[in-house]
Structures are given as structure tokens and as C-alpha cells.
CSV table of C-alpha atoms in Angstrom, one decimal:
chain,number,residue,atom,x,y,z
A,12,MET,CA,185.5,59.5,108.0
A,13,ARG,CA,183.8,56.2,108.2
A,14,PRO,CA,182.2,54.5,111.2
A,15,GLY,CA,184.5,52.3,113.3
A,16,SER,CA,187.4,54.7,113.2
A,17,ILE,CA,186.8,56.3,116.5
A,18,SER,CA,189.5,54.4,118.4
A,19,ARG,CA,192.1,55.8,115.9
A,20,VAL,CA,190.9,59.4,115.9
A,21,LEU,CA,190.7,59.5,119.6
A,22,GLY,CA,194.3,58.5,120.0
A,23,LEU,CA,194.9,61.3,122.4
A,24,SER,CA,194.5,60.4,126.0
A,25,ALA,CA,192.5,62.6,128.2
A,26,ALA,CA,195.6,63.6,130.0
A,27,LEU,CA,197.5,64.6,126.8
A,28,ALA,CA,194.5,66.5,125.5
A,29,GLY,CA,194.5,68.4,128.8
A,30,VAL,CA,198.1,69.3,128.2
A,31,ILE,CA,197.3,70.6,124.7
A,32,ALA,CA,194.5,72.6,126.1
A,33,ALA,CA,196.8,74.3,128.6
A,34,ALA,CA,199.9,74.6,126.4
A,35,PHE,CA,199.6,78.2,125.6
A,36,MET,CA,202.2,81.0,125.9
A,37,ALA,CA,201.4,84.1,127.8
A,38,PRO,CA,200.0,86.9,125.7
A,39,ALA,CA,202.5,89.5,124.5
A,40,SER,CA,202.0,93.1,125.5
A,41,ALA,CA,200.4,95.3,122.9
A,42,ASP,CA,203.7,97.1,122.1
A,43,GLN,CA,205.8,94.0,121.8
A,44,ALA,CA,206.9,93.2,118.3
A,45,ALA,CA,205.8,89.7,117.5
A,46,PRO,CA,206.2,87.2,114.7
A,47,ALA,CA,203.4,84.9,113.8
A,48,ARG,CA,202.7,82.9,116.9
A,49,THR,CA,200.8,79.7,117.4
A,50,ALA,CA,200.4,79.9,121.0
A,51,ALA,CA,198.7,80.9,124.1
A,52,ALA,CA,199.4,80.3,127.8
A,53,ALA,CA,196.4,80.5,129.8
A,54,PRO,CA,195.8,78.9,133.1
A,55,ALA,CA,195.7,75.1,133.0
A,56,VAL,CA,192.3,73.7,132.3
A,57,ALA,CA,190.9,70.9,134.3
A,58,ALA,CA,190.2,67.6,132.6
A,59,ALA,CA,186.7,66.4,131.9
A,60,PRO,CA,184.6,66.0,135.0
A,61,ALA,CA,184.6,62.8,136.9
A,62,ASN,CA,180.9,62.6,136.2
A,63,PHE,CA,179.1,64.6,133.6
A,64,THR,CA,176.1,66.7,134.5
A,65,HIS,CA,172.9,65.8,132.7
A,66,PRO,CA,171.1,67.6,131.2
A,67,GLY,CA,174.2,69.6,130.5
A,68,VAL,CA,174.5,70.6,126.9
A,69,ASN,CA,173.8,74.4,126.8
A,70,LEU,CA,171.1,74.0,129.4
A,71,ASN,CA,170.8,72.3,132.8
A,72,THR,CA,167.8,71.6,134.9
A,73,ALA,CA,167.9,74.9,136.8
A,74,GLN,CA,167.9,76.8,133.6
A,75,LEU,CA,165.1,74.8,132.1
A,76,ASP,CA,163.0,75.3,135.3
A,77,PHE,CA,163.6,79.0,135.1
A,78,VAL,CA,162.4,79.1,131.5
A,79,ARG,CA,159.3,77.0,132.3
A,80,ALA,CA,158.4,79.2,135.2
A,81,LYS,CA,158.7,82.4,133.2
A,82,VAL,CA,156.6,81.0,130.3
A,83,GLN,CA,153.9,79.7,132.7
A,84,ALA,CA,153.8,83.2,134.3
A,85,GLY,CA,153.4,84.8,131.0
A,86,ALA,CA,156.5,86.9,131.6
A,87,GLN,CA,158.4,88.6,128.8
A,88,PRO,CA,160.5,88.1,126.7
A,89,TRP,CA,160.1,84.4,127.4
A,90,LYS,CA,156.4,84.1,126.6
A,91,ALA,CA,156.9,85.8,123.3
A,92,ALA,CA,159.9,83.6,122.5
A,93,TYR,CA,157.9,80.5,123.5
A,94,ASP,CA,155.0,81.5,121.2
A,95,GLN,CA,157.4,82.1,118.4
A,96,MET,CA,158.9,78.6,118.9
A,97,MET,CA,155.5,76.9,119.1
A,98,GLY,CA,154.3,78.7,116.1
A,99,SER,CA,157.2,77.6,114.0
A,100,ARG,CA,157.3,74.6,111.6
A,101,TYR,CA,159.7,72.9,114.0
A,102,ALA,CA,157.1,72.4,116.7
A,103,SER,CA,154.6,70.8,114.4
A,104,LEU,CA,153.3,67.4,115.7
A,105,SER,CA,152.6,66.4,112.1
A,106,ARG,CA,156.2,66.7,111.1
A,107,THR,CA,157.5,63.6,109.2
A,108,ALA,CA,161.2,62.8,109.5
A,109,LYS,CA,163.2,62.6,106.3
A,110,PRO,CA,166.2,60.4,107.2
A,111,ARG,CA,168.6,58.9,104.7
A,112,ALA,CA,171.6,56.6,104.8
A,113,VAL,CA,174.0,59.0,103.2
A,114,VAL,CA,173.7,62.8,103.5
A,115,GLU,CA,175.7,64.5,100.7
A,116,CYS,CA,176.5,68.2,101.1
A,117,GLY,CA,178.6,70.1,98.7
A,118,SER,CA,179.9,73.7,98.8
A,119,TYR,CA,177.1,76.3,98.8
A,120,SER,CA,174.6,73.5,99.3
A,121,ASN,CA,175.3,72.0,95.9
A,122,PRO,CA,174.4,69.2,96.0
A,123,ASN,CA,172.0,69.2,98.9
A,124,ASN,CA,171.0,65.6,99.4
A,125,GLY,CA,169.4,65.5,102.8
A,126,CYS,CA,171.4,68.3,104.3
A,127,THR,CA,168.5,70.7,105.0
A,128,ASP,CA,166.3,67.8,106.1
A,129,GLU,CA,168.9,66.5,108.6
A,130,ARG,CA,169.6,69.9,110.1
A,131,GLU,CA,165.9,70.8,110.4
A,132,ASP,CA,164.9,67.5,111.8
A,133,ALA,CA,167.6,67.9,114.5
A,134,ILE,CA,166.3,71.4,115.3
A,135,ALA,CA,162.8,70.1,115.4
A,136,ALA,CA,163.8,67.4,117.9
A,137,TYR,CA,165.3,70.0,120.1
A,138,THR,CA,162.2,72.2,119.7
A,139,ASP,CA,160.0,69.3,120.7
A,140,ALA,CA,162.2,68.5,123.7
A,141,LEU,CA,161.9,72.1,124.9
A,142,ALA,CA,158.1,72.1,124.2
A,143,TRP,CA,157.7,69.0,126.3
A,144,TYR,CA,159.8,70.4,129.2
A,145,ILE,CA,157.7,73.5,129.3
A,146,THR,CA,154.2,72.0,128.7
A,147,ARG,CA,154.7,68.4,129.9
A,148,ASP,CA,152.6,67.3,127.0
A,149,ASP,CA,154.0,63.9,126.2
A,150,ARG,CA,153.2,64.2,122.5
A,151,TYR,CA,156.2,66.5,122.1
A,152,ALA,CA,158.6,64.1,123.8
A,153,GLN,CA,157.3,61.3,121.6
A,154,LYS,CA,157.7,63.5,118.5
A,155,ALA,CA,161.3,64.3,119.5
A,156,ILE,CA,161.9,60.5,120.0
A,157,GLN,CA,160.3,59.7,116.6
A,158,LEU,CA,162.6,62.1,114.8
A,159,MET,CA,165.8,60.9,116.6
A,160,ASP,CA,164.8,57.3,116.1
A,161,ALA,CA,164.2,57.8,112.4
A,162,TRP,CA,167.7,59.2,111.9
A,163,SER,CA,169.5,56.8,114.2
A,164,GLY,CA,168.0,53.9,112.3
A,165,SER,CA,169.1,55.3,108.9
A,166,ILE,CA,172.2,57.5,108.8
A,167,GLN,CA,175.5,55.9,108.0
A,168,ASP,CA,177.7,58.7,106.6
A,169,HIS,CA,178.1,62.3,105.5
A,170,THR,CA,179.9,62.9,102.2
A,171,ASN,CA,181.2,65.6,99.8
A,172,SER,CA,183.1,68.8,100.7
A,173,ASN,CA,180.8,70.2,103.3
A,174,ALA,CA,180.5,66.9,105.2
A,175,PRO,CA,182.5,68.1,108.3
A,176,LEU,CA,180.5,71.4,108.6
A,177,GLN,CA,177.1,69.6,108.0
A,178,THR,CA,178.0,67.0,110.7
A,179,GLY,CA,178.9,69.9,113.1
A,180,TRP,CA,175.7,71.7,112.4
A,181,ALA,CA,173.4,68.7,112.9
A,182,GLY,CA,175.6,67.3,115.6
A,183,SER,CA,175.2,70.5,117.6
A,184,SER,CA,171.4,70.1,117.8
A,185,TRP,CA,170.9,66.4,118.3
A,186,PRO,CA,172.6,66.3,121.8
A,187,LYS,CA,170.5,69.2,123.0
A,188,ALA,CA,167.4,67.3,122.3
A,189,ALA,CA,168.7,64.0,123.5
A,190,GLU,CA,169.9,65.3,126.8
A,191,ILE,CA,166.4,66.5,127.8
A,192,ILE,CA,164.7,63.4,126.5
A,193,LYS,CA,167.0,60.8,128.0
A,194,HIS,CA,167.7,62.4,131.3
A,195,VAL,CA,164.4,64.1,132.1
A,196,TYR,CA,161.7,62.5,130.1
A,197,GLY,CA,163.3,59.1,130.3
A,198,ASN,CA,161.1,56.7,128.3
A,199,TRP,CA,163.3,56.2,125.2
A,200,PRO,CA,163.9,52.5,124.2
A,201,ASN,CA,166.2,53.4,121.3
A,202,ALA,CA,168.5,55.8,123.2
A,203,GLY,CA,171.3,53.3,122.9
A,204,ARG,CA,171.0,53.2,119.1
A,205,PHE,CA,171.0,57.0,119.1
A,206,SER,CA,174.2,57.0,121.1
A,207,THR,CA,175.8,54.6,118.6
A,208,MET,CA,174.9,56.9,115.8
A,209,LEU,CA,176.6,59.9,117.5
A,210,ARG,CA,179.6,57.8,118.3
A,211,THR,CA,180.2,56.1,115.0
A,212,VAL,CA,178.7,58.5,112.4
A,213,TYR,CA,179.1,62.0,113.8
A,214,LEU,CA,182.1,62.1,116.2
A,215,PRO,CA,184.7,60.6,113.8
A,216,GLU,CA,183.8,63.3,111.2
A,217,ILE,CA,184.4,66.2,113.5
A,218,ILE,CA,186.8,65.3,116.3
A,219,ASN,CA,190.0,66.1,114.5
A,220,GLY,CA,188.9,69.6,113.6
A,221,SER,CA,189.4,71.6,110.4
A,222,ASN,CA,191.9,73.9,108.8
A,223,SER,CA,189.1,75.8,106.9
A,224,ASN,CA,187.7,79.1,108.0
A,225,GLY,CA,187.4,79.2,111.8
A,226,ASN,CA,183.6,78.9,112.0
A,227,TRP,CA,184.0,75.3,110.7
A,228,GLU,CA,186.2,74.1,113.5
A,229,LEU,CA,184.3,76.0,116.1
A,230,THR,CA,181.0,74.5,115.1
A,231,MET,CA,182.6,71.1,114.8
A,232,MET,CA,184.0,71.4,118.3
A,233,GLU,CA,180.6,72.6,119.6
A,234,ALA,CA,179.2,69.4,118.3
A,235,ALA,CA,182.1,67.3,119.6
A,236,VAL,CA,181.8,68.7,123.1
A,237,SER,CA,178.1,68.3,123.1
A,238,ILE,CA,178.2,64.7,121.8
A,239,SER,CA,180.9,63.9,124.3
A,240,VAL,CA,178.8,65.1,127.2
A,241,PHE,CA,175.9,63.0,126.0
A,242,LEU,CA,178.1,60.0,125.6
A,243,ASP,CA,180.0,60.5,128.9
A,244,ASP,CA,183.1,60.3,126.8
A,245,LYS,CA,185.9,62.0,128.7
A,246,ALA,CA,188.7,61.4,126.2
A,247,ALA,CA,186.6,62.9,123.3
A,248,TYR,CA,185.6,65.8,125.5
A,249,ASP,CA,189.1,66.7,126.5
A,250,LYS,CA,190.3,66.5,122.9
A,251,ALA,CA,187.5,68.7,121.7
A,252,ILE,CA,188.1,71.3,124.4
A,253,GLY,CA,191.8,71.3,123.6
A,254,ILE,CA,191.2,72.1,119.9
A,255,TYR,CA,188.6,74.7,120.9
A,256,LEU,CA,191.1,76.4,123.2
A,257,THR,CA,193.6,76.6,120.4
A,258,ARG,CA,191.1,77.8,117.8
A,259,VAL,CA,189.4,80.6,119.8
A,260,PRO,CA,192.5,82.7,120.2
A,261,ALA,CA,193.2,82.2,116.5
A,262,TYR,CA,189.7,83.4,115.7
A,263,ILE,CA,189.3,86.4,117.9
A,264,TYR,CA,192.0,89.0,118.2
A,265,LEU,CA,193.0,90.9,121.3
A,266,SER,CA,195.6,93.7,121.3
A,267,SER,CA,197.5,91.8,123.9
A,268,ASP,CA,198.2,89.1,121.2
A,269,GLY,CA,200.8,91.5,119.7
A,270,ALA,CA,201.3,92.7,116.2
A,271,LEU,CA,199.6,89.6,114.6
A,272,PRO,CA,196.8,87.3,115.5
A,273,ARG,CA,197.6,83.9,117.0
A,274,THR,CA,197.5,80.9,114.6
A,275,VAL,CA,196.7,77.2,114.6
A,276,PRO,CA,199.9,75.2,114.2
A,277,SER,CA,198.5,72.8,111.6
A,278,GLN,CA,197.7,75.7,109.3
A,279,ASN,CA,201.3,76.8,108.8
A,280,LEU,CA,200.4,80.5,108.8
A,281,ASN,CA,204.0,81.5,109.5
A,282,THR,CA,204.2,84.9,107.7
A,283,ARG,CA,202.3,88.1,107.9
A,284,ASP,CA,201.1,87.8,104.3
A,285,LYS,CA,199.7,84.3,105.0
A,286,ILE,CA,197.9,85.6,108.1
A,287,VAL,CA,196.5,88.7,106.3
A,288,SER,CA,195.2,86.5,103.5
A,289,TYR,CA,193.5,84.1,105.9
A,290,TRP,CA,192.0,87.1,107.7
A,291,GLN,CA,190.2,88.0,104.5
A,292,GLY,CA,192.8,90.6,103.5
A,293,GLN,CA,192.5,92.6,106.7
A,294,GLY,CA,195.9,93.8,107.8
A,295,THR,CA,194.9,96.1,110.6
A,296,PHE,CA,194.2,94.1,113.7
A,297,VAL,CA,192.0,95.6,116.5
A,298,THR,CA,190.5,94.1,119.6
A,299,GLY,CA,187.3,92.1,118.9
A,300,LEU,CA,188.1,91.6,115.2
A,301,THR,CA,187.5,88.0,114.1
A,302,GLN,CA,189.1,86.0,111.3
A,303,GLU,CA,185.9,86.2,109.3
A,304,THR,CA,184.7,89.8,110.1
A,305,CYS,CA,185.8,91.0,106.7
A,306,ARG,CA,184.2,88.0,105.0
A,307,ASP,CA,180.8,88.7,106.3
A,308,PHE,CA,179.0,88.9,109.7
A,309,VAL,CA,176.9,85.8,108.9
A,310,HIS,CA,179.8,83.4,109.1
A,311,THR,CA,181.3,85.5,111.9
A,312,GLY,CA,178.1,84.9,113.8
A,313,TYR,CA,178.4,81.2,113.4
A,314,GLY,CA,181.8,81.3,114.9
A,315,ILE,CA,180.9,83.5,117.8
A,316,SER,CA,177.8,81.4,118.5
A,317,SER,CA,179.9,78.2,118.8
A,318,VAL,CA,182.4,80.0,121.0
A,319,SER,CA,179.6,80.9,123.4
A,320,HIS,CA,178.0,77.5,123.3
A,321,VAL,CA,181.1,75.6,124.2
A,322,PHE,CA,181.9,78.2,126.9
A,323,GLU,CA,178.4,77.6,128.4
A,324,THR,CA,178.4,73.8,128.2
A,325,ALA,CA,181.9,73.7,129.8
A,326,ARG,CA,180.6,75.8,132.7
A,327,LEU,CA,177.7,73.5,133.2
A,328,GLN,CA,180.3,70.6,133.4
A,329,GLY,CA,182.3,72.4,136.0
A,330,GLN,CA,184.9,74.0,133.8
A,331,ASP,CA,185.5,77.8,134.0
A,332,LEU,CA,186.9,78.8,130.6
A,333,PHE,CA,186.7,82.5,131.3
A,334,PRO,CA,190.4,83.0,131.7
A,335,GLN,CA,191.0,81.5,128.2
A,336,VAL,CA,187.9,82.6,126.4
A,337,GLY,CA,185.8,85.1,128.3
A,338,GLU,CA,187.4,88.4,127.3
A,339,ARG,CA,187.7,87.3,123.6
A,340,LEU,CA,184.0,86.4,123.6
A,341,ARG,CA,183.1,89.7,125.2
A,342,GLN,CA,185.1,91.7,122.7
A,343,ALA,CA,184.0,89.8,119.7
A,344,LEU,CA,180.3,90.3,120.6
A,345,GLY,CA,180.8,94.0,121.3
A,346,PHE,CA,182.9,94.7,118.2
A,347,GLN,CA,180.5,93.0,115.8
A,348,SER,CA,177.4,94.3,117.6
A,349,LYS,CA,178.7,97.9,117.3
A,350,TYR,CA,178.8,97.7,113.5
A,351,GLU,CA,175.7,95.6,113.3
A,352,VAL,CA,173.6,98.2,115.0
A,353,GLN,CA,175.5,101.0,113.2
A,354,ALA,CA,176.5,102.6,116.5
A,355,GLU,CA,179.3,104.3,114.6
A,356,PRO,CA,180.6,104.4,111.0
A,357,VAL,CA,182.8,101.6,109.7
A,358,PRO,CA,186.4,103.1,109.5
A,359,SER,CA,188.3,102.8,106.3
A,360,SER,CA,190.9,100.6,108.2
A,361,LEU,CA,188.2,97.9,108.7
A,362,CYS,CA,187.3,95.8,105.7
A,363,GLY,CA,188.0,98.7,103.4
A,364,GLY,CA,185.3,100.8,105.1
A,365,SER,CA,182.4,98.4,104.5
A,366,VAL,CA,181.1,95.3,106.3
A,367,GLN,CA,178.4,92.8,105.3
A,368,ARG,CA,176.0,92.8,108.2
A,369,GLY,CA,173.7,89.9,109.3
A,370,LEU,CA,175.2,88.6,112.5
A,371,GLY,CA,172.1,86.5,113.2
A,372,PRO,CA,170.3,85.4,116.4
A,373,ILE,CA,173.6,84.5,118.1
A,374,THR,CA,174.1,87.0,121.0
A,375,GLU,CA,171.9,85.7,123.8
A,376,VAL,CA,174.1,82.9,125.2
A,377,GLY,CA,177.3,84.9,125.4
A,378,TYR,CA,175.5,88.1,126.5
A,379,ASN,CA,173.7,86.2,129.3
A,380,ALA,CA,176.9,84.5,130.4
A,381,LEU,CA,178.9,87.7,130.6
A,382,ASN,CA,176.3,90.3,131.5
A,383,THR,CA,173.6,88.5,133.5
A,384,ARG,CA,175.9,86.2,135.4
A,385,LEU,CA,179.2,88.0,135.5
A,386,GLY,CA,178.0,91.6,135.4
A,387,TYR,CA,180.0,93.0,132.4
A,388,ALA,CA,178.4,96.0,130.8
A,389,MET,CA,178.0,95.3,127.1
A,390,THR,CA,176.2,98.3,125.7
A,391,ASN,CA,176.3,97.5,122.0
A,392,THR,CA,175.7,93.8,122.5
A,393,GLN,CA,172.7,94.6,124.8
A,394,ARG,CA,171.3,96.9,122.2
A,395,LEU,CA,171.5,94.3,119.4
A,396,THR,CA,170.2,91.5,121.7
A,397,GLU,CA,167.2,93.4,122.8
A,398,GLN,CA,166.5,94.6,119.2
A,399,GLN,CA,166.4,91.0,118.0
A,400,ARG,CA,164.2,89.6,120.8
A,401,PRO,CA,162.7,87.2,120.5
A,402,SER,CA,165.5,85.7,118.6
A,403,GLY,CA,164.5,82.7,116.6
A,404,THR,CA,166.6,80.2,114.6
A,405,ASN,CA,169.1,80.4,111.8
A,406,ASN,CA,167.8,77.1,110.6
A,407,LEU,CA,171.3,75.6,110.9
A,408,PHE,CA,172.2,75.0,114.5
A,409,VAL,CA,171.0,78.1,116.5
A,410,ALA,CA,167.5,78.0,117.9
A,411,TRP,CA,165.3,79.8,120.5
A,412,GLU,CA,168.0,81.4,122.6
A,413,THR,CA,165.9,84.3,123.9
A,414,LEU,CA,163.6,81.6,125.3
A,415,THR,CA,166.4,79.5,126.9
A,416,ASN,CA,169.1,82.1,127.8
A,417,ALA,CA,167.6,85.6,128.2
A,418,GLN,CA,168.3,86.9,131.7
A,419,ASN,CA,168.8,83.3,132.9
A,420,PRO,CA,170.8,83.5,136.1
A,421,ASN,CA,171.4,79.8,136.7
């Protein structure tokens, strides 16, 4: 997708996107025979807020202040998580940005022309923004600005087969940094150029979603929602939320869905055989299973992470998506965590009796949202989350979530 096409790809009005987001059929009961269904009827979702909250991508001011106070008090696990972040290469004040005009990313990182550099510079900008917020050392804010300015002055396109996923990964980190710098630090002369970069280079590549494995579209919608918040773009926000609310029920299965998982209409998964193939050959559907569980837990973790990030950002923007997403997120976290910590053997009915573990540092945001704030007991998720603390970064789009989200009540 090339710059300048944003008016075409955002052809949905905010109102129409809201209709799509809400146009779900009620779940079938567990014992109701069901053909492949595309649907979901959950309660209607409000449109984008009249005014976006800033900072408001994954974190708001109250959450950031909570983190800062905990670190300054030397409280755990936040101080250990902070030390981990500050000891990483991403917090280095000597870091030199490596921007380029065209980032080319092929399957399995072949070729990798600027892909790792872009993702890691974006994580570094976010790391520096957090470091500035906690320390108030202006050098970190200036380093974040330096990294963002380098890329906004260079990047023109993403190419090759992994371009949408790459754009989603990098596009999930840039707005988290930019929200803190623009709306709290404030002294950023090239903020407008950075906004133009997100609007013309990133958003067109991701806003229409993907028919690939579900983690692709979920990460792309995370980036699209985050960018839309930063840009105060209500139409893009509504469209991204609408796609997200179609994808999540097609990614995480609940027994109330019926005999088969829900599907995304554009994928034409209209037979059981097609669905089973798309679900990595898994023909036994149980609550909490994801479309990629039997692929591996690494990619499953990517998907669950993005589900939790959009869920959280929407909450900060005044949208409660719990009726549509909350129970699916809770069950996905618990199901994968159970086998990640080996709380019980993998049954022969699941992935042929063997799973590829490696869920990654992705549980903190969802666990905090559902356990700390809403009070749901999540024994296996808690065990995994506490085992992994302080969770670091997956070097793609997840970073420092013990620091930012552990036991954060705001």
C-alpha cells in the first residue's frame, strides 16, 4: 500500500464501522448444532470518543504515575523491571538510529532489509520515553525524539510478503513512545512530521486487515488502533475496532460458539474441513483454544498480546469491550498458561498430544486488566506471570509490561 491512499482505504464512515463492530449474532448454546458461522452478536459498541485521551495508548497518566512512584520507592516487582529495562540495549543513550526509505521484509526474515532495525528503534523510542517519565532526565526524551525523527524523515514504504506484519509490529511501538513524548514531555518540533509518517506510511498498510493467521490481523489492528488514537482519527479507530471485534471471536474459541469456531467472512471458511485446516489441523474445539495453539505458543502469544493491548487501549478511551472480548481473553490466557507451566499433561485430543511452548512475556496486560481490576481468579495465568517477572521484551512489539502493568489498578 502506498502513501496517499488513506482516503480510499478509510472508505468506511465511523458510523458504518460501528455497525460492523456490533453486527454479531448471539452465541449458540454449547449443545446447538452449528454450521460454520461468521458472526457474533455482542452488545453494541460505542463509536470512537468525542475526544481521545492522551496519553492513552496502553498507558494513561495515572498508570504512568503509579509506575513512577513504585520505582522511586524501590518497590518490587517494579524496581527489578525498571532495572532490567535500563540495563537493556534499548535504553542506551549512545544508540544510533538506522532508518531507511524502504524496509523490505520477507517470510522468515528473508530478506531482512531494515526490519530488525525498525522494530528495535521503535522499542528503543518507547523505552526512552518510559525512562524519561520515570527519571525526568531529559536526555531520554531527547533520545526518543531523535529516534522518531530519524525514521519520520526517511521511511517511505514497507515491501515484500511480511510488510503488513512488520508495519503492525513497528506501528504498535511508535505510538506508545509518541503519546508520552508529545502529550507529557511536549518539546517535539517534528511531531507533525511523525504524524504524517504514521498516517501515510503505516496506516494504509494495516487498516484493511489480513486473511493470514490471526496474529497478523490482531497485531495490525493493535497498531491501527494505537496510531488512530495518536492521530485523533475517529474513522480509522472505528474501522480498526470493528475488524478487531470480528477477528477476536474467530481467534479464540468458547464452547458457547457451538460445534465450530466463528470465522471471518472474507476468509470463506465455510466448511468444517476448511476450518480445521485453518486451525492447524485441530478438530476438537475446547474453550480457550486459539486458531494458532497447535501451530506453536510463540505465535499464539503474539495474538493474545494484541488482543489484550487493544482491550486496554479501548478502555483508556472510554470503551468497555469486556462483553465482546473479556471472557475470550481470560480463557485464552488460562488455557495457554496451563500448558505453558505444565500444570497438567497435554491430552491426546489437543495438538496430537504435544504443544510447542514459548508463550513469551505477554500475560501482564491481560492478567492485570482481568485480575487486578476486575477480580477474576486466574490461577495458571498468575503462576506463569509471576514466574516470568520481570518480563522483558520479545524484541518485536512487546516490552517492559511487568514495569508498566503489574498490579496497576488505574
